[in-house]
Amino acid sequence: MTNRPNTPPHTPVRRTPWPEAAGRALATPMQPSVVYTSGSPDELDAHYEGSEQTYAYAREGHPNADVLAAKLDAMEGGQGGIVVGSGMAAITAVVLGLCQAGDHVLGGNQLYGKSLKMLGTDLPRLGIATSTADFTDVAAVEAAIRPETKLILLEVVSNPTIRVADVTGIAALAKKHGILLAVDNTFTTPRSFRPFDHGADVVIHSVTKILAGHSDATLGYACALLPEHNAALAMASSTWGLTASPFDCWIAERGLYSFDLRYDQAERNAAALADHLVGLKGVKRVLYPTRADHPDAPRGAELLGARGSHMVSFEIEGGRAEANRLVRAVPELPFAPTLGDVATTISHPCTSSHRLLSAEALAELGINEGFFRISVGIEETDMILGSFTRALEAI
Ligand SMILES: *Cc1c(COP(=O)(O)O)cnc(C)c1O
């Protein structure tokens, strides 16, 4: 040892303090810390009593989730929402936070596949009864309501059949019967539809899709109107361990800065593609909610205005052979069962999301081997239209 008597022995194992001034960074820092220090037991006590907005343990809350939640709150016109590890985690937080054994949950019969699975087998296992109804038919929804119905789970536009739910009618029923209305707004996004303006008590998102928008983060969001409901969601998230990764939150929040531009371009492209497909030989029908030939056109106009979203479905003449030819003709459009990537992707529900459905169930939904769903991206419009011209020529 040299003669530096006042220097305590150092080991790099001990933490080096983070500069206070780093709090003034312009861009959101990524904070992966699992734990946060407190100055004293008094301070930690104040944190848990809620009198101080601090952090203790990442599973209970961390700054990257809070920054992302605040941004999504602002977009949805909500307050105090939570960010969790996936869209399914958000639905889990809502159901486990707001329902208990003996309650009944009513869902649309064309919900996202895993939501239907949760209603079909998992909630009943926990003593929560469930059923589904056609949400384009408000009389069918009313008939499915029971005295113990606690929650209605609705998607505005169904996937992949692009049917538009009777949100106004269902919101009125929910109010009349004292039922909570939870709207999964993943497809429509707050740019096309803001559920709180239409009577929703809870808004849910799979942020994984076009909100994050780059196919590199798995996240969910849920926000209730009432603070006590949000507290229940946050407690469910902490107890059931639904926490989101700080990195995913960080990269999704970064992506949201360009969300309006991305969404508007994808939507413009989707509307143009829907019109283009109608004119192509071999196309049997096109489903886009703001087109006059859509089965729910008046409702689409009422709820969405001109904001038809970035999703288009269509059916070609022919079966599996023609479907194979179409997909193989456009290798520049990834064939992937996702939605909301930056660029256009094609999916074929018959062999992916809906492969476990019976032939009768598929027929009832109008899905067959010629049915495709397109998640439209932000490429130049002509590039997308050109690809589909060639795809249809190839069959
Ligand atoms: C993808 C999706 C979900 C589930 O989200 P994950 O992030 O994959 O868990 C829920 N609802 C809708 C409408 C979806 O498209």
CSV table of C-alpha atoms and ligand atoms in Angstrom, one decimal:
chain,number,residue,atom,x,y,z
A,1,MET,CA,0.0,0.0,0.0
A,2,THR,CA,1.2,3.6,-0.8
A,3,ASN,CA,0.9,6.5,1.6
A,4,ARG,CA,-2.7,7.6,1.1
A,5,PRO,CA,-4.0,7.1,4.6
A,6,ASN,CA,-7.4,8.9,4.2
A,7,THR,CA,-8.6,6.8,1.2
A,8,PRO,CA,-10.9,4.0,2.3
A,9,PRO,CA,-10.2,0.7,0.7
A,10,HIS,CA,-12.3,0.5,-2.5
A,11,THR,CA,-13.9,-2.4,-4.3
A,12,PRO,CA,-15.7,-2.0,-7.6
A,13,VAL,CA,-18.3,-4.3,-6.3
A,14,ARG,CA,-19.8,-1.3,-4.4
A,15,ARG,CA,-22.3,0.8,-6.4
A,16,THR,CA,-21.1,4.0,-8.0
A,17,PRO,CA,-23.6,6.8,-7.7
A,18,TRP,CA,-25.6,7.8,-10.7
A,19,PRO,CA,-25.2,11.6,-11.4
A,20,GLU,CA,-28.2,13.7,-10.3
A,21,ALA,CA,-27.9,15.8,-13.4
A,22,ALA,CA,-28.8,12.7,-15.5
A,23,GLY,CA,-32.4,13.4,-14.6
A,24,ARG,CA,-32.3,16.3,-17.1
A,25,ALA,CA,-31.7,14.0,-20.1
A,26,LEU,CA,-33.9,15.0,-23.1
A,27,ALA,CA,-34.5,11.5,-24.4
A,28,THR,CA,-36.0,9.0,-22.0
A,29,PRO,CA,-33.3,6.9,-20.3
A,30,MET,CA,-33.7,3.2,-20.0
A,31,GLN,CA,-33.7,2.2,-16.3
A,32,PRO,CA,-33.3,-1.6,-15.8
A,33,SER,CA,-32.8,-1.5,-12.0
A,34,VAL,CA,-34.9,-4.0,-10.2
A,35,VAL,CA,-34.6,-2.3,-6.8
A,36,TYR,CA,-34.5,1.3,-5.6
A,37,THR,CA,-32.8,2.6,-2.5
A,38,SER,CA,-34.6,4.6,0.2
A,39,GLY,CA,-33.0,7.1,2.5
A,40,SER,CA,-34.6,5.7,5.7
A,41,PRO,CA,-37.4,3.5,7.0
A,42,ASP,CA,-39.5,6.6,7.2
A,43,GLU,CA,-39.0,7.2,3.5
A,44,LEU,CA,-39.8,3.7,2.6
A,45,ASP,CA,-42.9,3.8,4.7
A,46,ALA,CA,-44.0,7.0,2.9
A,47,HIS,CA,-43.5,5.2,-0.4
A,48,TYR,CA,-45.8,2.3,0.6
A,49,GLU,CA,-48.4,4.6,2.2
A,50,GLY,CA,-48.5,6.4,-1.2
A,51,SER,CA,-47.6,9.8,0.2
A,52,GLU,CA,-44.4,9.9,-1.9
A,53,GLN,CA,-44.1,8.9,-5.6
A,54,THR,CA,-41.0,6.9,-5.5
A,55,TYR,CA,-39.9,3.3,-6.5
A,56,ALA,CA,-39.0,0.3,-4.4
A,57,TYR,CA,-39.2,-2.8,-6.5
A,58,ALA,CA,-39.6,-3.1,-10.3
A,59,ARG,CA,-42.3,-5.7,-10.3
A,60,GLU,CA,-44.4,-3.2,-8.4
A,61,GLY,CA,-43.6,-0.4,-10.8
A,62,HIS,CA,-40.7,1.2,-12.6
A,63,PRO,CA,-40.1,4.5,-14.4
A,64,ASN,CA,-40.0,3.2,-18.0
A,65,ALA,CA,-43.5,1.6,-17.5
A,66,ASP,CA,-44.8,4.8,-15.9
A,67,VAL,CA,-43.5,7.0,-18.7
A,68,LEU,CA,-45.1,4.7,-21.3
A,69,ALA,CA,-48.3,4.5,-19.3
A,70,ALA,CA,-48.5,8.3,-19.0
A,71,LYS,CA,-48.1,8.6,-22.8
A,72,LEU,CA,-50.8,6.0,-23.5
A,73,ASP,CA,-53.1,7.7,-20.9
A,74,ALA,CA,-52.8,10.9,-22.7
A,75,MET,CA,-53.5,9.3,-26.1
A,76,GLU,CA,-56.6,7.5,-24.7
A,77,GLY,CA,-57.8,10.4,-22.5
A,78,GLY,CA,-57.4,8.3,-19.4
A,79,GLN,CA,-55.5,8.7,-16.2
A,80,GLY,CA,-53.5,6.3,-14.0
A,81,GLY,CA,-53.3,3.3,-16.5
A,82,ILE,CA,-50.8,0.5,-16.1
A,83,VAL,CA,-48.3,-1.0,-18.5
A,84,VAL,CA,-47.8,-4.8,-18.3
A,85,GLY,CA,-45.8,-7.5,-20.0
A,86,SER,CA,-48.2,-8.3,-22.9
A,87,GLY,CA,-51.7,-7.6,-24.2
A,88,MET,CA,-52.9,-10.9,-22.6
A,89,ALA,CA,-51.3,-9.7,-19.3
A,90,ALA,CA,-53.4,-6.5,-19.6
A,91,ILE,CA,-56.6,-8.6,-20.0
A,92,THR,CA,-55.5,-10.8,-17.1
A,93,ALA,CA,-55.0,-7.7,-14.9
A,94,VAL,CA,-58.5,-6.5,-15.8
A,95,VAL,CA,-60.2,-9.7,-15.2
A,96,LEU,CA,-58.3,-10.7,-12.0
A,97,GLY,CA,-58.4,-7.1,-10.7
A,98,LEU,CA,-62.1,-6.5,-11.2
A,99,CYS,CA,-63.8,-9.9,-11.1
A,100,GLN,CA,-64.2,-12.7,-8.6
A,101,ALA,CA,-65.6,-16.2,-8.4
A,102,GLY,CA,-69.3,-16.2,-9.0
A,103,ASP,CA,-69.1,-13.3,-11.5
A,104,HIS,CA,-70.0,-13.7,-15.2
A,105,VAL,CA,-67.9,-12.2,-18.0
A,106,LEU,CA,-69.5,-11.7,-21.4
A,107,GLY,CA,-67.3,-11.4,-24.5
A,108,GLY,CA,-67.7,-10.9,-28.2
A,109,ASN,CA,-67.8,-14.1,-30.1
A,110,GLN,CA,-65.0,-12.8,-32.4
A,111,LEU,CA,-62.5,-11.7,-29.8
A,112,TYR,CA,-58.8,-12.3,-30.2
A,113,GLY,CA,-58.1,-16.0,-30.1
A,114,LYS,CA,-56.3,-16.1,-26.7
A,115,SER,CA,-59.0,-13.9,-25.2
A,116,LEU,CA,-61.6,-16.5,-26.3
A,117,LYS,CA,-59.4,-19.3,-24.9
A,118,MET,CA,-59.2,-17.4,-21.6
A,119,LEU,CA,-63.0,-17.1,-21.5
A,120,GLY,CA,-63.5,-20.6,-22.7
A,121,THR,CA,-61.4,-22.6,-20.3
A,122,ASP,CA,-59.3,-20.5,-17.9
A,123,LEU,CA,-61.8,-18.2,-16.2
A,124,PRO,CA,-64.3,-21.0,-15.6
A,125,ARG,CA,-61.5,-22.9,-13.9
A,126,LEU,CA,-61.3,-20.0,-11.4
A,127,GLY,CA,-65.1,-19.9,-10.8
A,128,ILE,CA,-65.7,-17.0,-13.2
A,129,ALA,CA,-68.5,-17.9,-15.6
A,130,THR,CA,-68.3,-16.7,-19.1
A,131,SER,CA,-70.2,-16.7,-22.4
A,132,THR,CA,-69.9,-15.0,-25.8
A,133,ALA,CA,-72.4,-13.3,-28.1
A,134,ASP,CA,-72.5,-11.6,-31.5
A,135,PHE,CA,-71.5,-8.1,-30.6
A,136,THR,CA,-72.9,-6.7,-33.9
A,137,ASP,CA,-76.3,-7.7,-32.6
A,138,VAL,CA,-77.3,-5.7,-29.5
A,139,ALA,CA,-80.4,-7.9,-28.8
A,140,ALA,CA,-78.2,-11.0,-28.7
A,141,VAL,CA,-75.9,-9.1,-26.2
A,142,GLU,CA,-78.9,-8.2,-24.0
A,143,ALA,CA,-80.2,-11.7,-24.0
A,144,ALA,CA,-76.8,-13.0,-22.8
A,145,ILE,CA,-76.6,-10.7,-19.8
A,146,ARG,CA,-77.1,-12.4,-16.4
A,147,PRO,CA,-77.8,-10.9,-13.0
A,148,GLU,CA,-74.2,-11.8,-12.1
A,149,THR,CA,-72.6,-10.3,-15.2
A,150,LYS,CA,-69.7,-8.1,-14.0
A,151,LEU,CA,-67.8,-7.3,-17.1
A,152,ILE,CA,-68.3,-7.1,-20.9
A,153,LEU,CA,-65.1,-7.5,-23.0
A,154,LEU,CA,-65.4,-5.9,-26.5
A,155,GLU,CA,-63.2,-5.4,-29.5
A,156,VAL,CA,-64.5,-2.5,-31.8
A,157,VAL,CA,-63.4,-4.2,-35.0
A,158,SER,CA,-63.2,-7.9,-35.1
A,159,ASN,CA,-60.2,-9.8,-36.4
A,160,PRO,CA,-60.0,-11.0,-39.2
A,161,THR,CA,-63.5,-10.5,-40.3
A,162,ILE,CA,-63.5,-6.7,-39.7
A,163,ARG,CA,-67.0,-6.6,-38.3
A,164,VAL,CA,-67.9,-3.5,-36.3
A,165,ALA,CA,-69.4,-4.0,-32.9
A,166,ASP,CA,-72.4,-2.1,-31.8
A,167,VAL,CA,-70.4,-0.2,-29.2
A,168,THR,CA,-73.1,2.5,-28.6
A,169,GLY,CA,-75.8,-0.1,-28.0
A,170,ILE,CA,-73.6,-2.3,-25.8
A,171,ALA,CA,-72.4,0.7,-23.8
A,172,ALA,CA,-76.0,1.7,-23.1
A,173,LEU,CA,-76.8,-1.9,-22.0
A,174,ALA,CA,-73.7,-1.9,-19.7
A,175,LYS,CA,-74.8,1.3,-18.1
A,176,LYS,CA,-78.4,0.2,-17.7
A,177,HIS,CA,-77.4,-3.1,-16.0
A,178,GLY,CA,-74.4,-1.7,-14.0
A,179,ILE,CA,-71.8,-3.8,-15.9
A,180,LEU,CA,-68.3,-2.7,-16.5
A,181,LEU,CA,-67.5,-2.3,-20.2
A,182,ALA,CA,-63.9,-3.1,-21.1
A,183,VAL,CA,-62.8,-2.2,-24.7
A,184,ASP,CA,-59.8,-3.9,-26.3
A,185,ASN,CA,-58.8,-1.0,-28.6
A,186,THR,CA,-55.8,-2.8,-30.2
A,187,PHE,CA,-57.1,-2.8,-33.7
A,188,THR,CA,-58.5,0.7,-33.8
A,189,THR,CA,-56.0,2.5,-31.6
A,190,PRO,CA,-56.9,5.9,-30.1
A,191,ARG,CA,-56.3,7.5,-33.5
A,192,SER,CA,-59.4,5.8,-34.9
A,193,PHE,CA,-61.5,5.4,-31.7
A,194,ARG,CA,-61.3,6.5,-28.1
A,195,PRO,CA,-63.4,4.1,-26.0
A,196,PHE,CA,-63.7,6.5,-23.0
A,197,ASP,CA,-65.6,8.9,-25.3
A,198,HIS,CA,-68.1,6.0,-26.0
A,199,GLY,CA,-68.9,4.8,-22.5
A,200,ALA,CA,-66.0,2.4,-21.8
A,201,ASP,CA,-65.0,1.9,-18.1
A,202,VAL,CA,-61.7,0.2,-19.1
A,203,VAL,CA,-59.5,0.5,-22.1
A,204,ILE,CA,-57.1,-2.3,-23.0
A,205,HIS,CA,-54.3,-2.5,-25.6
A,206,SER,CA,-51.8,-5.0,-26.9
A,207,VAL,CA,-49.1,-2.4,-27.3
A,208,THR,CA,-47.2,-5.2,-29.1
A,209,LYS,CA,-49.0,-4.3,-32.2
A,210,ILE,CA,-49.1,-1.0,-34.1
A,211,LEU,CA,-48.6,1.2,-31.0
A,212,ALA,CA,-45.1,-0.1,-30.5
A,213,GLY,CA,-45.2,-0.8,-34.2
A,214,HIS,CA,-41.8,-2.4,-35.0
A,215,SER,CA,-42.4,-6.1,-34.0
A,216,ASP,CA,-39.7,-5.9,-31.3
A,217,ALA,CA,-41.6,-5.3,-28.0
A,218,THR,CA,-44.2,-7.4,-26.2
A,219,LEU,CA,-46.4,-5.2,-24.0
A,220,GLY,CA,-49.9,-4.4,-22.8
A,221,TYR,CA,-51.8,-1.5,-21.3
A,222,ALA,CA,-54.9,-1.2,-19.3
A,223,CYS,CA,-56.6,1.9,-17.9
A,224,ALA,CA,-59.8,2.3,-15.9
A,225,LEU,CA,-62.0,5.3,-15.5
A,226,LEU,CA,-62.1,5.0,-11.7
A,227,PRO,CA,-58.9,5.4,-9.6
A,228,GLU,CA,-60.0,2.5,-7.3
A,229,HIS,CA,-60.2,0.2,-10.4
A,230,ASN,CA,-56.8,1.3,-11.5
A,231,ALA,CA,-55.4,0.5,-8.0
A,232,ALA,CA,-57.0,-3.0,-8.4
A,233,LEU,CA,-55.3,-3.5,-11.8
A,234,ALA,CA,-51.9,-2.3,-10.4
A,235,MET,CA,-52.3,-4.7,-7.4
A,236,ALA,CA,-53.2,-7.6,-9.7
A,237,SER,CA,-50.2,-6.8,-11.9
A,238,SER,CA,-47.9,-6.8,-8.9
A,239,THR,CA,-49.3,-9.9,-7.3
A,240,TRP,CA,-49.7,-12.1,-10.4
A,241,GLY,CA,-46.3,-10.8,-11.8
A,242,LEU,CA,-47.5,-9.2,-15.0
A,243,THR,CA,-44.7,-6.7,-15.1
A,244,ALA,CA,-43.3,-5.3,-18.3
A,245,SER,CA,-39.6,-5.3,-19.1
A,246,PRO,CA,-38.0,-1.8,-18.8
A,247,PHE,CA,-36.3,-2.3,-22.2
A,248,ASP,CA,-39.6,-3.1,-24.0
A,249,CYS,CA,-41.2,-0.1,-22.4
A,250,TRP,CA,-38.3,2.1,-23.4
A,251,ILE,CA,-38.3,1.1,-27.0
A,252,ALA,CA,-42.1,1.2,-27.3
A,253,GLU,CA,-42.2,4.7,-25.8
A,254,ARG,CA,-39.6,5.7,-28.4
A,255,GLY,CA,-41.7,4.3,-31.1
A,256,LEU,CA,-44.8,6.2,-30.0
A,257,TYR,CA,-43.2,9.6,-30.9
A,258,SER,CA,-43.8,8.7,-34.5
A,259,PHE,CA,-47.1,6.8,-34.0
A,260,ASP,CA,-49.4,9.4,-35.5
A,261,LEU,CA,-47.3,9.6,-38.7
A,262,ARG,CA,-47.1,5.8,-38.9
A,263,TYR,CA,-50.7,5.2,-38.2
A,264,ASP,CA,-52.0,7.8,-40.7
A,265,GLN,CA,-49.8,6.5,-43.5
A,266,ALA,CA,-50.7,2.9,-42.8
A,267,GLU,CA,-54.4,3.8,-42.7
A,268,ARG,CA,-54.1,5.8,-45.9
A,269,ASN,CA,-52.5,2.8,-47.5
A,270,ALA,CA,-55.1,0.4,-46.2
A,271,ALA,CA,-58.0,2.5,-47.6
A,272,ALA,CA,-56.2,2.7,-50.9
A,273,LEU,CA,-55.4,-1.0,-50.9
A,274,ALA,CA,-59.1,-1.9,-50.1
A,275,ASP,CA,-60.2,0.2,-53.1
A,276,HIS,CA,-57.5,-1.3,-55.3
A,277,LEU,CA,-58.3,-4.9,-54.4
A,278,VAL,CA,-62.0,-4.4,-55.3
A,279,GLY,CA,-60.9,-3.7,-58.9
A,280,LEU,CA,-58.6,-6.7,-59.3
A,281,LYS,CA,-59.6,-9.9,-61.1
A,282,GLY,CA,-59.9,-12.9,-58.8
A,283,VAL,CA,-60.9,-10.9,-55.7
A,284,LYS,CA,-64.3,-12.0,-54.5
A,285,ARG,CA,-64.9,-9.5,-51.6
A,286,VAL,CA,-63.0,-6.9,-49.6
A,287,LEU,CA,-63.6,-6.0,-46.0
A,288,TYR,CA,-62.7,-2.5,-44.9
A,289,PRO,CA,-64.9,-0.7,-42.3
A,290,THR,CA,-65.2,2.7,-44.1
A,291,ARG,CA,-66.1,1.3,-47.5
A,292,ALA,CA,-69.8,1.7,-48.5
A,293,ASP,CA,-70.0,-2.0,-49.4
A,294,HIS,CA,-68.9,-3.1,-45.8
A,295,PRO,CA,-71.7,-5.1,-44.0
A,296,ASP,CA,-71.5,-2.6,-41.0
A,297,ALA,CA,-70.9,0.5,-43.1
A,298,PRO,CA,-73.3,2.9,-41.3
A,299,ARG,CA,-71.9,1.8,-37.9
A,300,GLY,CA,-68.4,2.1,-39.2
A,301,ALA,CA,-69.1,5.6,-40.3
A,302,GLU,CA,-70.8,6.5,-37.0
A,303,LEU,CA,-68.0,5.1,-34.7
A,304,LEU,CA,-64.9,5.6,-36.8
A,305,GLY,CA,-65.7,8.4,-39.2
A,306,ALA,CA,-63.1,8.1,-41.9
A,307,ARG,CA,-60.6,6.3,-39.7
A,308,GLY,CA,-60.8,2.8,-40.9
A,309,SER,CA,-57.5,1.6,-39.4
A,310,HIS,CA,-54.6,-0.3,-41.0
A,311,MET,CA,-56.2,-3.7,-41.4
A,312,VAL,CA,-57.8,-5.0,-44.6
A,313,SER,CA,-59.2,-8.5,-45.2
A,314,PHE,CA,-60.2,-9.9,-48.5
A,315,GLU,CA,-61.2,-13.2,-50.2
A,316,ILE,CA,-59.9,-14.6,-53.4
A,317,GLU,CA,-61.6,-17.0,-55.8
A,318,GLY,CA,-60.1,-20.5,-55.2
A,319,GLY,CA,-58.7,-22.5,-52.4
A,320,ARG,CA,-55.4,-23.5,-50.8
A,321,ALA,CA,-53.6,-23.8,-54.2
A,322,GLU,CA,-54.5,-20.3,-55.1
A,323,ALA,CA,-53.7,-19.0,-51.6
A,324,ASN,CA,-50.2,-20.7,-51.9
A,325,ARG,CA,-49.6,-19.0,-55.3
A,326,LEU,CA,-50.6,-15.6,-54.0
A,327,VAL,CA,-48.3,-15.8,-51.0
A,328,ARG,CA,-45.3,-17.1,-53.1
A,329,ALA,CA,-45.8,-14.4,-55.7
A,330,VAL,CA,-44.9,-11.6,-53.3
A,331,PRO,CA,-41.9,-12.6,-51.2
A,332,GLU,CA,-41.5,-8.9,-50.4
A,333,LEU,CA,-44.6,-9.1,-48.2
A,334,PRO,CA,-43.7,-11.3,-45.2
A,335,PHE,CA,-46.3,-14.1,-44.6
A,336,ALA,CA,-46.6,-13.8,-40.9
A,337,PRO,CA,-49.5,-14.0,-38.5
A,338,THR,CA,-48.9,-10.6,-36.9
A,339,LEU,CA,-50.4,-7.2,-37.2
A,340,GLY,CA,-48.9,-3.7,-36.8
A,341,ASP,CA,-45.4,-4.2,-38.2
A,342,VAL,CA,-43.8,-1.2,-39.9
A,343,ALA,CA,-44.2,-2.8,-43.3
A,344,THR,CA,-47.1,-4.7,-44.9
A,345,THR,CA,-47.5,-8.4,-43.8
A,346,ILE,CA,-50.0,-11.0,-45.0
A,347,SER,CA,-51.8,-13.6,-42.9
A,348,HIS,CA,-54.0,-16.5,-43.7
A,349,PRO,CA,-56.4,-17.2,-40.8
A,350,CYS,CA,-57.3,-20.7,-41.9
A,351,THR,CA,-53.7,-22.0,-41.3
A,352,SER,CA,-52.8,-19.7,-38.4
A,353,SER,CA,-55.1,-17.8,-35.9
A,354,HIS,CA,-58.2,-19.8,-36.8
A,355,ARG,CA,-56.7,-23.2,-37.6
A,356,LEU,CA,-58.3,-24.9,-34.6
A,357,LEU,CA,-61.9,-23.9,-35.5
A,358,SER,CA,-64.3,-26.4,-36.9
A,359,ALA,CA,-65.4,-26.2,-40.6
A,360,GLU,CA,-68.8,-25.1,-39.4
A,361,ALA,CA,-67.4,-22.4,-37.2
A,362,LEU,CA,-65.2,-21.1,-40.0
A,363,ALA,CA,-68.1,-21.1,-42.4
A,364,GLU,CA,-70.2,-19.2,-40.0
A,365,LEU,CA,-67.5,-16.5,-39.8
A,366,GLY,CA,-67.1,-16.5,-43.5
A,367,ILE,CA,-63.4,-17.6,-43.3
A,368,ASN,CA,-62.2,-20.1,-46.0
A,369,GLU,CA,-58.9,-21.0,-47.7
A,370,GLY,CA,-59.2,-18.0,-49.9
A,371,PHE,CA,-59.5,-15.5,-47.0
A,372,PHE,CA,-56.5,-13.2,-46.2
A,373,ARG,CA,-55.9,-10.5,-43.7
A,374,ILE,CA,-53.4,-7.8,-44.5
A,375,SER,CA,-51.7,-5.7,-41.9
A,376,VAL,CA,-50.8,-2.6,-44.0
A,377,GLY,CA,-47.5,-0.9,-43.4
A,378,ILE,CA,-46.1,2.6,-44.1
A,379,GLU,CA,-44.4,1.9,-47.5
A,380,GLU,CA,-45.2,4.2,-50.4
A,381,THR,CA,-48.7,3.4,-51.5
A,382,ASP,CA,-47.8,2.4,-55.0
A,383,MET,CA,-45.4,-0.2,-53.8
A,384,ILE,CA,-48.1,-2.0,-51.9
A,385,LEU,CA,-50.7,-1.7,-54.6
A,386,GLY,CA,-48.2,-3.0,-57.1
A,387,SER,CA,-47.4,-6.0,-55.0
A,388,PHE,CA,-51.1,-7.0,-54.8
A,389,THR,CA,-51.6,-6.5,-58.6
A,390,ARG,CA,-48.8,-9.0,-59.1
A,391,ALA,CA,-50.1,-11.3,-56.4
A,392,LEU,CA,-53.5,-11.5,-58.0
A,393,GLU,CA,-52.0,-11.9,-61.5
A,394,ALA,CA,-50.0,-14.9,-60.3
A,395,ILE,CA,-53.2,-16.8,-59.4
B,1,LIG,C1,-52.4,-9.5,-30.1
B,1,LIG,C2,-53.7,-9.1,-29.4
B,1,LIG,C3,-53.9,-9.4,-28.1
B,1,LIG,C4,-52.8,-10.0,-27.2
B,1,LIG,O1,-51.7,-9.2,-27.2
B,1,LIG,P1,-50.2,-9.8,-26.8
B,1,LIG,O2,-49.4,-8.6,-26.7
B,1,LIG,O3,-49.8,-10.7,-28.0
B,1,LIG,O4,-50.4,-10.6,-25.6
B,1,LIG,C5,-55.1,-9.0,-27.5
B,1,LIG,N1,-56.1,-8.4,-28.2
B,1,LIG,C6,-55.9,-8.2,-29.5
B,1,LIG,C7,-57.1,-7.6,-30.3
B,1,LIG,C8,-54.8,-8.5,-30.2
B,1,LIG,O5,-54.6,-8.3,-31.5
